[in-house]
PDB file of C-alpha atoms in Angstrom:
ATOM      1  CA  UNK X   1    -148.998 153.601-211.250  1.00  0.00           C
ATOM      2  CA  UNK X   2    -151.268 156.347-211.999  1.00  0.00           C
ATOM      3  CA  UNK X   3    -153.810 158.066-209.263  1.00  0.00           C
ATOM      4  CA  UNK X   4    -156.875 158.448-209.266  1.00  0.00           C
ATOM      5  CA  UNK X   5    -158.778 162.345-208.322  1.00  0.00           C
ATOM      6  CA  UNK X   6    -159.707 161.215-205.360  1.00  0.00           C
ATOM      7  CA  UNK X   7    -155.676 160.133-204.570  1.00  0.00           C
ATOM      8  CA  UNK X   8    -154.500 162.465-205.981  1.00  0.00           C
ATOM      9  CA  UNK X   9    -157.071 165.196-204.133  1.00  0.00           C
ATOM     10  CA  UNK X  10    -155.743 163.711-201.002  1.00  0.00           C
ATOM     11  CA  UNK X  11    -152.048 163.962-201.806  1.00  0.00           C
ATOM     12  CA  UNK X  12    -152.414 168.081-202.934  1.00  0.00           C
ATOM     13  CA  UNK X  13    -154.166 168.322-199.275  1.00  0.00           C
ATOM     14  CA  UNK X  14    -151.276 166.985-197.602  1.00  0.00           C
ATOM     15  CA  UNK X  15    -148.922 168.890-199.327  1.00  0.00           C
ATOM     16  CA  UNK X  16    -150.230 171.800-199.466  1.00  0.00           C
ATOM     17  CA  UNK X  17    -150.522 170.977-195.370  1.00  0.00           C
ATOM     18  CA  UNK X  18    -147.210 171.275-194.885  1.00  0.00           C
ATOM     19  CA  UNK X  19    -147.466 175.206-195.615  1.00  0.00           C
ATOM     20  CA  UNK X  20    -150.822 176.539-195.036  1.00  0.00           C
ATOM     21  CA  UNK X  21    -153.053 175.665-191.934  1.00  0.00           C
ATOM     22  CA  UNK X  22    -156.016 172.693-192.700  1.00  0.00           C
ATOM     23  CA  UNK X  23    -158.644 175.305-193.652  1.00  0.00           C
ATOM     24  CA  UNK X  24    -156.399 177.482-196.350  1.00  0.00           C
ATOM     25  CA  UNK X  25    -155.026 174.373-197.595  1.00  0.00           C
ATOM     26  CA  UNK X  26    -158.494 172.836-198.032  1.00  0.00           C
ATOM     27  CA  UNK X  27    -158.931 176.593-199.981  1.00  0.00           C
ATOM     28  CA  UNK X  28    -156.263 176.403-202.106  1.00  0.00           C
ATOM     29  CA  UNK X  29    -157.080 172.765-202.968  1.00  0.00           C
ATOM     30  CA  UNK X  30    -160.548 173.384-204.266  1.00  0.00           C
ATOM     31  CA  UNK X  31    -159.268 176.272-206.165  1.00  0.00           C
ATOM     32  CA  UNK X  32    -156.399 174.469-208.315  1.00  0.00           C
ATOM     33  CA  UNK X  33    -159.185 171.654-209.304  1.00  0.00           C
ATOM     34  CA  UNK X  34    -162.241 173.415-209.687  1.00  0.00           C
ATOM     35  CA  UNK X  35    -160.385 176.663-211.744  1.00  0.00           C
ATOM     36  CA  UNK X  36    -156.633 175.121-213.137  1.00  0.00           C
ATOM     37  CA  UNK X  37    -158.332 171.602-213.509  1.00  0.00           C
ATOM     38  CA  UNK X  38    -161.883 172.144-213.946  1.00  0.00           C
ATOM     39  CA  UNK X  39    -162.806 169.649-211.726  1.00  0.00           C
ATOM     40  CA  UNK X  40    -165.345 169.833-209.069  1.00  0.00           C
ATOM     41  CA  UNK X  41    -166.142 165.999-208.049  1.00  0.00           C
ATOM     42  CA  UNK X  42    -162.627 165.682-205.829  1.00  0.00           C
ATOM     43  CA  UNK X  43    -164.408 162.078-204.621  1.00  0.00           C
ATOM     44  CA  UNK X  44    -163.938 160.882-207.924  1.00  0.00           C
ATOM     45  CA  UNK X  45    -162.261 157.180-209.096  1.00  0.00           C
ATOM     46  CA  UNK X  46    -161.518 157.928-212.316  1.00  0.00           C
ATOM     47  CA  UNK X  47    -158.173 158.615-212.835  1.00  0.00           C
ATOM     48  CA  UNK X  48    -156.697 161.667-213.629  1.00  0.00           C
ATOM     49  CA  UNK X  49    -155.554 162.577-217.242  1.00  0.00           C
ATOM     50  CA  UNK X  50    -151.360 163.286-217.700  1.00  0.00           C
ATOM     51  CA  UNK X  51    -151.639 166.756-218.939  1.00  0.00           C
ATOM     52  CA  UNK X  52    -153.808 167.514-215.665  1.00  0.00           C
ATOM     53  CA  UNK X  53    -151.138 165.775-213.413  1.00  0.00           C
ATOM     54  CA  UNK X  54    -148.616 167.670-214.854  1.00  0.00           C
ATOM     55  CA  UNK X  55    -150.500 170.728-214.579  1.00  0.00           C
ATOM     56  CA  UNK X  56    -151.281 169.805-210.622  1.00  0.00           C
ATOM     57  CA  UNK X  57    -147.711 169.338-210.184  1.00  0.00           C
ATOM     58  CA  UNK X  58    -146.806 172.521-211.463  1.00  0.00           C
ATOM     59  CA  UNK X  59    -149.061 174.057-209.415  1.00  0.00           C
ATOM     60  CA  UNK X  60    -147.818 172.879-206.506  1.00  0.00           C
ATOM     61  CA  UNK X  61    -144.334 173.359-207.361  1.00  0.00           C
ATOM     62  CA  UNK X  62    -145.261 177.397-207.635  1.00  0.00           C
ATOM     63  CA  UNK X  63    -147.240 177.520-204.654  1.00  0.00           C
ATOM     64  CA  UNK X  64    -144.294 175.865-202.608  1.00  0.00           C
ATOM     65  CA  UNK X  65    -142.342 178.811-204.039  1.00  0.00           C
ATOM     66  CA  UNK X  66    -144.813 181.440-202.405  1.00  0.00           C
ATOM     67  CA  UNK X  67    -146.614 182.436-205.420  1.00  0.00           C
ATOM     68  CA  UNK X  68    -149.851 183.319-204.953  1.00  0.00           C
ATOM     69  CA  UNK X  69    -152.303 180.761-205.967  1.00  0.00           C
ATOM     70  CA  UNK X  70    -154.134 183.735-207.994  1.00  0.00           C
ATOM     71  CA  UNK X  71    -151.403 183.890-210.404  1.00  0.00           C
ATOM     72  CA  UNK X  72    -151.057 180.062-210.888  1.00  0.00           C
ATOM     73  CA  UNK X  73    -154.444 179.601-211.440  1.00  0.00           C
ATOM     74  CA  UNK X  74    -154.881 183.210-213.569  1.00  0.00           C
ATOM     75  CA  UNK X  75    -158.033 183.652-211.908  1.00  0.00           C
ATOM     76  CA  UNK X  76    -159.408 185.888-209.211  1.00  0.00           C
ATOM     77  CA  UNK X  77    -163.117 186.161-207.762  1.00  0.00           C
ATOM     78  CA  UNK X  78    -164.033 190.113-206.601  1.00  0.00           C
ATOM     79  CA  UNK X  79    -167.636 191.248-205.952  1.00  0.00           C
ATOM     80  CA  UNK X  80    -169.246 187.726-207.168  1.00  0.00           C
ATOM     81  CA  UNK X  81    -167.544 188.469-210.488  1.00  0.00           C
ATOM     82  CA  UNK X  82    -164.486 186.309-212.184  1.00  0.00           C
ATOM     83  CA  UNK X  83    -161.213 188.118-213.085  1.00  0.00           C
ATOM     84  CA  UNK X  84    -158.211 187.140-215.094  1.00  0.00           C
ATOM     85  CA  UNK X  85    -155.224 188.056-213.492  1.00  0.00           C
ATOM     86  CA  UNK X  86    -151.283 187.800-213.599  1.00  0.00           C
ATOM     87  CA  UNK X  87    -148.241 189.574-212.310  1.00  0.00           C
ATOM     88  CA  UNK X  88    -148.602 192.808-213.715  1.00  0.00           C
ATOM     89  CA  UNK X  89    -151.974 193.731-211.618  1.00  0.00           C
ATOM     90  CA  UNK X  90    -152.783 193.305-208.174  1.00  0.00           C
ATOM     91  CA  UNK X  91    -154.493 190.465-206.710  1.00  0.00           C
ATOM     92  CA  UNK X  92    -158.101 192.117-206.085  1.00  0.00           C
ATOM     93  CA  UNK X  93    -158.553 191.949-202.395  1.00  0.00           C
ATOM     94  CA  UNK X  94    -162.125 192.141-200.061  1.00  0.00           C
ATOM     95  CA  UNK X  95    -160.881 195.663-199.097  1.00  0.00           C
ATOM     96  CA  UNK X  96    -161.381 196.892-202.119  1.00  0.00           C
ATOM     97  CA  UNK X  97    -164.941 195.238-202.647  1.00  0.00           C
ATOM     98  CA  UNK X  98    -165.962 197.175-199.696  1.00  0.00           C
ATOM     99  CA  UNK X  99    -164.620 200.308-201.061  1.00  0.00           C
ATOM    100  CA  UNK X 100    -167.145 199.343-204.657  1.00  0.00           C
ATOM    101  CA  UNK X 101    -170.149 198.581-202.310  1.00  0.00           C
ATOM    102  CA  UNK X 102    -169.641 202.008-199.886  1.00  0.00           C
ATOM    103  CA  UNK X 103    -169.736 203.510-203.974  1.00  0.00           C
ATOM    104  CA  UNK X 104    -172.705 201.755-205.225  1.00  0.00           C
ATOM    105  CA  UNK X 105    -174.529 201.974-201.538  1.00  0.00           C
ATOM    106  CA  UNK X 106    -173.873 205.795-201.788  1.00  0.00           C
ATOM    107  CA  UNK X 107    -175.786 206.429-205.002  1.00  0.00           C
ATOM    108  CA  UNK X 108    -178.611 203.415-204.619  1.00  0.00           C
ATOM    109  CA  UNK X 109    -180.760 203.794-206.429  1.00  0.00           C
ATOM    110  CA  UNK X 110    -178.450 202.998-209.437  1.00  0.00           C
ATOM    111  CA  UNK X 111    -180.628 204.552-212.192  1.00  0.00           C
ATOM    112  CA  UNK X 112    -178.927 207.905-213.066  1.00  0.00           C
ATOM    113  CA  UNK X 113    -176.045 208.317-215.646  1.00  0.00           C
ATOM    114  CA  UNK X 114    -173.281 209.990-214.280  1.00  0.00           C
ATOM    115  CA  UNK X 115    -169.526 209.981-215.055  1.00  0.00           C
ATOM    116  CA  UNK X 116    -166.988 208.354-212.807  1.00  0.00           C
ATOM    117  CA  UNK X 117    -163.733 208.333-213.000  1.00  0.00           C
ATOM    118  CA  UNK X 118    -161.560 205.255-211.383  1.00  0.00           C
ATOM    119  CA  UNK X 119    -157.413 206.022-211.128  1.00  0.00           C
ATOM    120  CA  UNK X 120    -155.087 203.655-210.835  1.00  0.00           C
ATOM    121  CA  UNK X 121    -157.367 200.555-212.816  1.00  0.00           C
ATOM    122  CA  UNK X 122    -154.956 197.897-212.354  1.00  0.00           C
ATOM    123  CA  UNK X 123    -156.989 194.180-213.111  1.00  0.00           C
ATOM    124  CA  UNK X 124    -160.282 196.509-213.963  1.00  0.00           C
ATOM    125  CA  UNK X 125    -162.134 195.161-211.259  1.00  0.00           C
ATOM    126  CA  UNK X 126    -163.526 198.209-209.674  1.00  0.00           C
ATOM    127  CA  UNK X 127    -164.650 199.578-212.619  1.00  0.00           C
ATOM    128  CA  UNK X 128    -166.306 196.512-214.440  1.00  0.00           C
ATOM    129  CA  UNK X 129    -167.859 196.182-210.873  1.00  0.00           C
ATOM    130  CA  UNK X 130    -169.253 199.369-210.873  1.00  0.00           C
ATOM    131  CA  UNK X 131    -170.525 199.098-214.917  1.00  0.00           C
ATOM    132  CA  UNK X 132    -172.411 195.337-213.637  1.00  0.00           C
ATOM    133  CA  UNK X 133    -174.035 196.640-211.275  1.00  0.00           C
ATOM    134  CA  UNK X 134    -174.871 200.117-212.287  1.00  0.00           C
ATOM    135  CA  UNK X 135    -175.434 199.816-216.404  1.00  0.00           C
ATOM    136  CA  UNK X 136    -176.493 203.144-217.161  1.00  0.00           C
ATOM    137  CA  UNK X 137    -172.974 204.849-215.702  1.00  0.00           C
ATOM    138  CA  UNK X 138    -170.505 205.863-217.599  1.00  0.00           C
ATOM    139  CA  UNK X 139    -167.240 204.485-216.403  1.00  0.00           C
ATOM    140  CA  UNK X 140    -163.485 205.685-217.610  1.00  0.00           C
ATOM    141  CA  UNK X 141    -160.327 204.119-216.057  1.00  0.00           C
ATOM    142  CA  UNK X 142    -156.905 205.359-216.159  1.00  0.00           C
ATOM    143  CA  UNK X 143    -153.580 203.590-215.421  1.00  0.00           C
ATOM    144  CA  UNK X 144    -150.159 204.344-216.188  1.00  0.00           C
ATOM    145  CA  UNK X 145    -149.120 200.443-216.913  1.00  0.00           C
ATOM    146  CA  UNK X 146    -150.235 199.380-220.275  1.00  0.00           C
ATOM    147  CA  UNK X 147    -149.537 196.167-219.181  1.00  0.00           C
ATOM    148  CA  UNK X 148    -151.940 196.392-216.677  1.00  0.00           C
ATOM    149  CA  UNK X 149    -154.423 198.004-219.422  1.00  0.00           C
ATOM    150  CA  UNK X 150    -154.228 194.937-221.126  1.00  0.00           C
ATOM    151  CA  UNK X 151    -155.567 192.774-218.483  1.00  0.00           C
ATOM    152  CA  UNK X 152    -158.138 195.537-218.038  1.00  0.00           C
ATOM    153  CA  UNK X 153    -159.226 194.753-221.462  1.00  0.00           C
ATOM    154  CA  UNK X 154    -159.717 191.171-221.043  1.00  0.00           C
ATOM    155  CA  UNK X 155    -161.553 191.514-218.619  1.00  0.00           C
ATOM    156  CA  UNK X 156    -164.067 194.286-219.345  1.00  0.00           C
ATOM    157  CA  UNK X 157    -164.719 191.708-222.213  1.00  0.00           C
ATOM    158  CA  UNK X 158    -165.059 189.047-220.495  1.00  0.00           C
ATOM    159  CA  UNK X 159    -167.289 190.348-218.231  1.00  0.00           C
ATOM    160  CA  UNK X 160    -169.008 192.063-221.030  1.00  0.00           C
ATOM    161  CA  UNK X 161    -169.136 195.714-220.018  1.00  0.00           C
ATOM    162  CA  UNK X 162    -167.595 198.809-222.248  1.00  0.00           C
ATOM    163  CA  UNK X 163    -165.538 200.584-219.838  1.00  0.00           C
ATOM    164  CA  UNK X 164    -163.319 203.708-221.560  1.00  0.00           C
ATOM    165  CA  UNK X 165    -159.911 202.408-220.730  1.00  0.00           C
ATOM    166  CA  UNK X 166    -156.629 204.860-220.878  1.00  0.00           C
ATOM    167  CA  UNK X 167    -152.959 205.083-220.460  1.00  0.00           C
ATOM    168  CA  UNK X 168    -152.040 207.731-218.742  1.00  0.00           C
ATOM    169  CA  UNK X 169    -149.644 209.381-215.932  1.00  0.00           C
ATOM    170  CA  UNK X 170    -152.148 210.365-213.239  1.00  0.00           C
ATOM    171  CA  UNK X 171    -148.857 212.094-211.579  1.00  0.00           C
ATOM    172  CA  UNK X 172    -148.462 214.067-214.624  1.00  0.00           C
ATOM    173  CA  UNK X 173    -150.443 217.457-214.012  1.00  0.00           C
ATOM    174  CA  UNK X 174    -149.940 218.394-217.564  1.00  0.00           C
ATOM    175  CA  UNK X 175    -151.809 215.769-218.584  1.00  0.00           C
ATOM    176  CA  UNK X 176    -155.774 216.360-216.697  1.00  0.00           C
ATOM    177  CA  UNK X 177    -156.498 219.565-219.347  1.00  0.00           C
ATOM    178  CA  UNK X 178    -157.399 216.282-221.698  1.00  0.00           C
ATOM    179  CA  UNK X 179    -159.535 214.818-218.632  1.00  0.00           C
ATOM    180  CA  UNK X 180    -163.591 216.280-218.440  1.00  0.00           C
ATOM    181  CA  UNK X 181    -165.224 216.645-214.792  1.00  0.00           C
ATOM    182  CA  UNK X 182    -166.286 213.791-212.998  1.00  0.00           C
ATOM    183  CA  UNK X 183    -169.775 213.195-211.219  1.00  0.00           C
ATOM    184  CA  UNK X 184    -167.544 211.003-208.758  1.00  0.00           C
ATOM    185  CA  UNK X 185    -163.841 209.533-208.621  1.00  0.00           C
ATOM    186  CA  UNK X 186    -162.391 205.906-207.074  1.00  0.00           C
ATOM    187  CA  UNK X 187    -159.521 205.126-206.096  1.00  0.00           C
ATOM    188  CA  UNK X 188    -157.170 202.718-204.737  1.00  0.00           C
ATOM    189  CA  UNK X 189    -153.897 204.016-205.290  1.00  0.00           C
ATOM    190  CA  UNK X 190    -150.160 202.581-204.641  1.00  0.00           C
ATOM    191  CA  UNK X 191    -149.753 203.921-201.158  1.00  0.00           C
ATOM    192  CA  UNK X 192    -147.016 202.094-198.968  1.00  0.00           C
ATOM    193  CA  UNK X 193    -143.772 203.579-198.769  1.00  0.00           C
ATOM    194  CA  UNK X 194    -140.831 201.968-199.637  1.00  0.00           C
ATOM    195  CA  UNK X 195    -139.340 201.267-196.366  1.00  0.00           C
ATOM    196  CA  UNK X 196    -141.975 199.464-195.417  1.00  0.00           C
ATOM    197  CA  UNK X 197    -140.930 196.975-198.104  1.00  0.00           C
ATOM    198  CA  UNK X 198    -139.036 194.605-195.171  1.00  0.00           C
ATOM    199  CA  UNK X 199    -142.714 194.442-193.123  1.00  0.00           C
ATOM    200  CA  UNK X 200    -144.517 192.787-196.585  1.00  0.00           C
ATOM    201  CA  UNK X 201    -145.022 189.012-197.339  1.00  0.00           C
ATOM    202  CA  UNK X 202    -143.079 187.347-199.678  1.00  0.00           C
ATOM    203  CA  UNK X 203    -145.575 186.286-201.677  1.00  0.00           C
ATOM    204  CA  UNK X 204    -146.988 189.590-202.534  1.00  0.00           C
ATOM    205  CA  UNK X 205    -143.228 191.479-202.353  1.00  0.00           C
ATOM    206  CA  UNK X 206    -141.938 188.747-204.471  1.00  0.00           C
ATOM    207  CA  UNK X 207    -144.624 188.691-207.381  1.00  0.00           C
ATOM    208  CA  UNK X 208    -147.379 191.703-207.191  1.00  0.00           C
ATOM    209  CA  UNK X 209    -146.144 194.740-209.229  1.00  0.00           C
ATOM    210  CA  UNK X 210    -144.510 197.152-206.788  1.00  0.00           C
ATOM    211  CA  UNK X 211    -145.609 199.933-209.172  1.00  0.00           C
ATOM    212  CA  UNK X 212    -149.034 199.493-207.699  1.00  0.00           C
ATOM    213  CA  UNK X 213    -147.899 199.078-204.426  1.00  0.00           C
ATOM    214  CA  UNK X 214    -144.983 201.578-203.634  1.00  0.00           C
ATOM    215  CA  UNK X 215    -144.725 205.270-203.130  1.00  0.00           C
ATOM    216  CA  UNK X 216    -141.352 206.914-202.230  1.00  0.00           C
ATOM    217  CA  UNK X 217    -140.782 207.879-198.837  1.00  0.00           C
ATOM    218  CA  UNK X 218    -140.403 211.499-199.200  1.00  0.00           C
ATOM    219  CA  UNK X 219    -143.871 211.937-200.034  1.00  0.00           C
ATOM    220  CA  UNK X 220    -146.219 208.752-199.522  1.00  0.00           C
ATOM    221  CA  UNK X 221    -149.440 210.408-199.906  1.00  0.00           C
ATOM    222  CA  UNK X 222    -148.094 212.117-203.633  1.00  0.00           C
ATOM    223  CA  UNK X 223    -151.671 210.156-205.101  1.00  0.00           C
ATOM    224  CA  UNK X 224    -153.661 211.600-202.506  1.00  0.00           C
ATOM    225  CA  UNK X 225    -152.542 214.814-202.821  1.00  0.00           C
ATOM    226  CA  UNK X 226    -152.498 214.611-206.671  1.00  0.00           C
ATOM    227  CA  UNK X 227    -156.251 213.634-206.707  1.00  0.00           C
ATOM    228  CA  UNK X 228    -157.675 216.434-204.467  1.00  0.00           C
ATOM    229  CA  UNK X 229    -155.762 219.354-206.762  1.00  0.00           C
ATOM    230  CA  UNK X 230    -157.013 216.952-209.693  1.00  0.00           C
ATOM    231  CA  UNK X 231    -160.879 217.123-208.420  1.00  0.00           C
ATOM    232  CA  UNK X 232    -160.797 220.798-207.755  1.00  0.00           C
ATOM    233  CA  UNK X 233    -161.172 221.301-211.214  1.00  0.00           C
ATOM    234  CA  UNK X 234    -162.330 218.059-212.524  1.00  0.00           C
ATOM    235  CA  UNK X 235    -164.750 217.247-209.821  1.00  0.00           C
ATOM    236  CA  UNK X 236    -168.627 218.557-210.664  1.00  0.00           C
ATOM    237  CA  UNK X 237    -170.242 219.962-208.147  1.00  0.00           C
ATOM    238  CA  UNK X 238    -171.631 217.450-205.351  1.00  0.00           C
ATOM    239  CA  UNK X 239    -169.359 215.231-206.669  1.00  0.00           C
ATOM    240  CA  UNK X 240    -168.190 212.249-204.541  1.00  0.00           C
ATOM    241  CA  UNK X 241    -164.342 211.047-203.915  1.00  0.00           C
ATOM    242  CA  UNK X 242    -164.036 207.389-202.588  1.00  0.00           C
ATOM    243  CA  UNK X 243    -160.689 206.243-201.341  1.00  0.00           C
ATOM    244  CA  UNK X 244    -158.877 203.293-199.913  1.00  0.00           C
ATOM    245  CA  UNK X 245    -155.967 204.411-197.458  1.00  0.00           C
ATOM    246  CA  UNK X 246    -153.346 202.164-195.206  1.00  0.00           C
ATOM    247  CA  UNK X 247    -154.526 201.828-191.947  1.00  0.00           C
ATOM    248  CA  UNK X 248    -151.708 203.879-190.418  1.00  0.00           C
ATOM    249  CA  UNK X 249    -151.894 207.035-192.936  1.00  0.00           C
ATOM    250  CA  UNK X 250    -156.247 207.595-193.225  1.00  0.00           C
ATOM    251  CA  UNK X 251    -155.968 210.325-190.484  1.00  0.00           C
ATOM    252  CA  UNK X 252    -153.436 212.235-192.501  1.00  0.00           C
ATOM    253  CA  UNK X 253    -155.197 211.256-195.745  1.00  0.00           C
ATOM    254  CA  UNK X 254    -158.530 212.125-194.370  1.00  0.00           C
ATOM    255  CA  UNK X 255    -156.585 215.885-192.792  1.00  0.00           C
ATOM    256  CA  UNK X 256    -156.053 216.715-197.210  1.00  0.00           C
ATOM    257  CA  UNK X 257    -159.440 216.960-197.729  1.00  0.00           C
ATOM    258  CA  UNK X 258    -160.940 218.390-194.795  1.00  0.00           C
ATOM    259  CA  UNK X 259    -160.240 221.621-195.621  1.00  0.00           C
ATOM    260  CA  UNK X 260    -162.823 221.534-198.518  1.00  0.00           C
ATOM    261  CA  UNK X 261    -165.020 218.647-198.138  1.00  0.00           C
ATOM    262  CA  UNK X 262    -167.215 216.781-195.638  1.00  0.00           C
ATOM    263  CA  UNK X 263    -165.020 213.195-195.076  1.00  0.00           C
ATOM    264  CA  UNK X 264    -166.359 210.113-193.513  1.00  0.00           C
ATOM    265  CA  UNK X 265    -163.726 207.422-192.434  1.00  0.00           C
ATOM    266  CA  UNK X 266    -165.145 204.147-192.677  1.00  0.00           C
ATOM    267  CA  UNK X 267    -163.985 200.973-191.257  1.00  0.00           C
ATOM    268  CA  UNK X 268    -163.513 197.554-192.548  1.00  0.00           C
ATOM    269  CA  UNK X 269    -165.041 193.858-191.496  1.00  0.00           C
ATOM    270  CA  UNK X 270    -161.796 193.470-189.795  1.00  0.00           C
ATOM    271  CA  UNK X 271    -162.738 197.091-188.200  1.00  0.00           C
ATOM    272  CA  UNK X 272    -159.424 198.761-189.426  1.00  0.00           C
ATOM    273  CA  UNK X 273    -159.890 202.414-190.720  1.00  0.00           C
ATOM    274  CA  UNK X 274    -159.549 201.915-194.396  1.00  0.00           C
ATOM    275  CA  UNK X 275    -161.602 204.021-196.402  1.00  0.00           C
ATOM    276  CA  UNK X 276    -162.488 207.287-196.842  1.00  0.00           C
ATOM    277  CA  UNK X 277    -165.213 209.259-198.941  1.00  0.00           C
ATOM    278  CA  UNK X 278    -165.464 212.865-199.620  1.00  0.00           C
ATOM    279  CA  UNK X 279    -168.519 214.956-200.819  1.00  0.00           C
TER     280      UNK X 279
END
């Protein structure tokens, strides 16, 4: 006999119960109706069409296999803004939003043109963040995955913003003579080492790329490092760096650029140390 929304509303709730506390299964709930089913009445009688039911059961059926409910719904919210997304780009996460507001907060008001420069681009969604809300910049994004590039793509379109996208091998030092200078640079680069993988979730070890995650363990702060020789030549003067960090390694970040900057370290909501900017 076939369900109605409401039903089957109730069932997802309970099974999704059996893996995630009441208030992130409630979460995940309203997220695989209102963005895999596009349906926002879950009170509803009506019953529910069969290629929706299938689609719900699928959903579930990933979910109960630790994927993140990001990828099964290709869809991820950063900054008020709506991202595709899928396995070859991080999930964008609220400690990265912060990292876009200290930006934007920094050079309020937003009415000058100036050149930034955001490494590691991954889903795009620093840099289409920065392009909404500041028009007249002029953004360019760089990431060594075209894969990731691609997503990029789809989403600077979606969210209707030119953004100068480019493959390329930050690491690569040969490569910045084809770069110009920068009025500012962002970054979130990969920056846990890769015995650390045992400490990480499943669901992000098992399905986010590990290219934008991972650094070796003989030298886990090789992006930090690469972008302060990188912006003593391609940073203009005044120029800004903006950087998110682990926790554990924003002292020794922070100790790089000390030596020729001014550096802030700025906490999180949660009140971690994650951030750092330089100017």
């Amino acid at each position: 006999m076939r369900e109605s929304i409401n039903q089957l509303y109730k069932f997802t709730l309970r099974t999704l119960s059996n893996k995630f506390d009441k208030r992130e299964a409630e979460n995940i709930a309203k997220i695989i109706f209102e963005d895999a089913l596009y349906i926002t009445d879950v009170g509803a009688d009506n019953m529910l069409h069969e290629e929706k039911t299938m689609l719900l059961d699928q959903a579930l059926e990933r979910i109960a296999m630790d994927e993140p409910i990001q990828y099964v719904v290709e869809k991820a919210h950063f900054y008020g803004y709506e991202f595709y997304v899928n396995d070859h780009v991080l999930i964008p996460r609220p400690e990265t939003e912060e990292l876009v507001f200290e930006l934007l907060k920094h050079y309020k008001p937003l009415n000058s043109t100036l050149d930034i420069l955001d490494i590691g681009t991954g889903s795009g969604c620093i840099p289409i963040t920065i392009k909404k809300r500041w028009p007249s910049a002029k953004v360019t994004s760089i990431d060594v995955s075209e894969k990731a590039l691609e997503v990029a793509k789809i989403n600077a379109l979606q969210n209707e913003v030119e953004i100068d996208l480019q493959c390329f091998d930050f690491l690569d030092e040969s490569k910045w003579s084809s770069l110009p200078k920068y009025d500012c640079i962002i970054s979130n680069p990969p920056y846990i080492p890769e015995n650390e993988k045992s400490k990480m979730h499943d669901n992000v070890l098992d399905f986010e790329p590990h290219l934008a995650l991972f650094v070796s363990n003989e030298d886990p702060l090789i992006f930090y490092k690469k972008i302060k020789n990188f912006a003593s030549n391609h940073l203009n003067p005044d120029g800004t760096i903006f950087l998110e960090c682990n926790e554990f390694n924003v002292l020794s970040v922070s100790g790089l650029f000390q030596s020729e900057y001014e550096v802030e370290v700025l906490k999180d909501m949660q009140g971690k140390e994650r951030m750092i900017v330089c100017g």
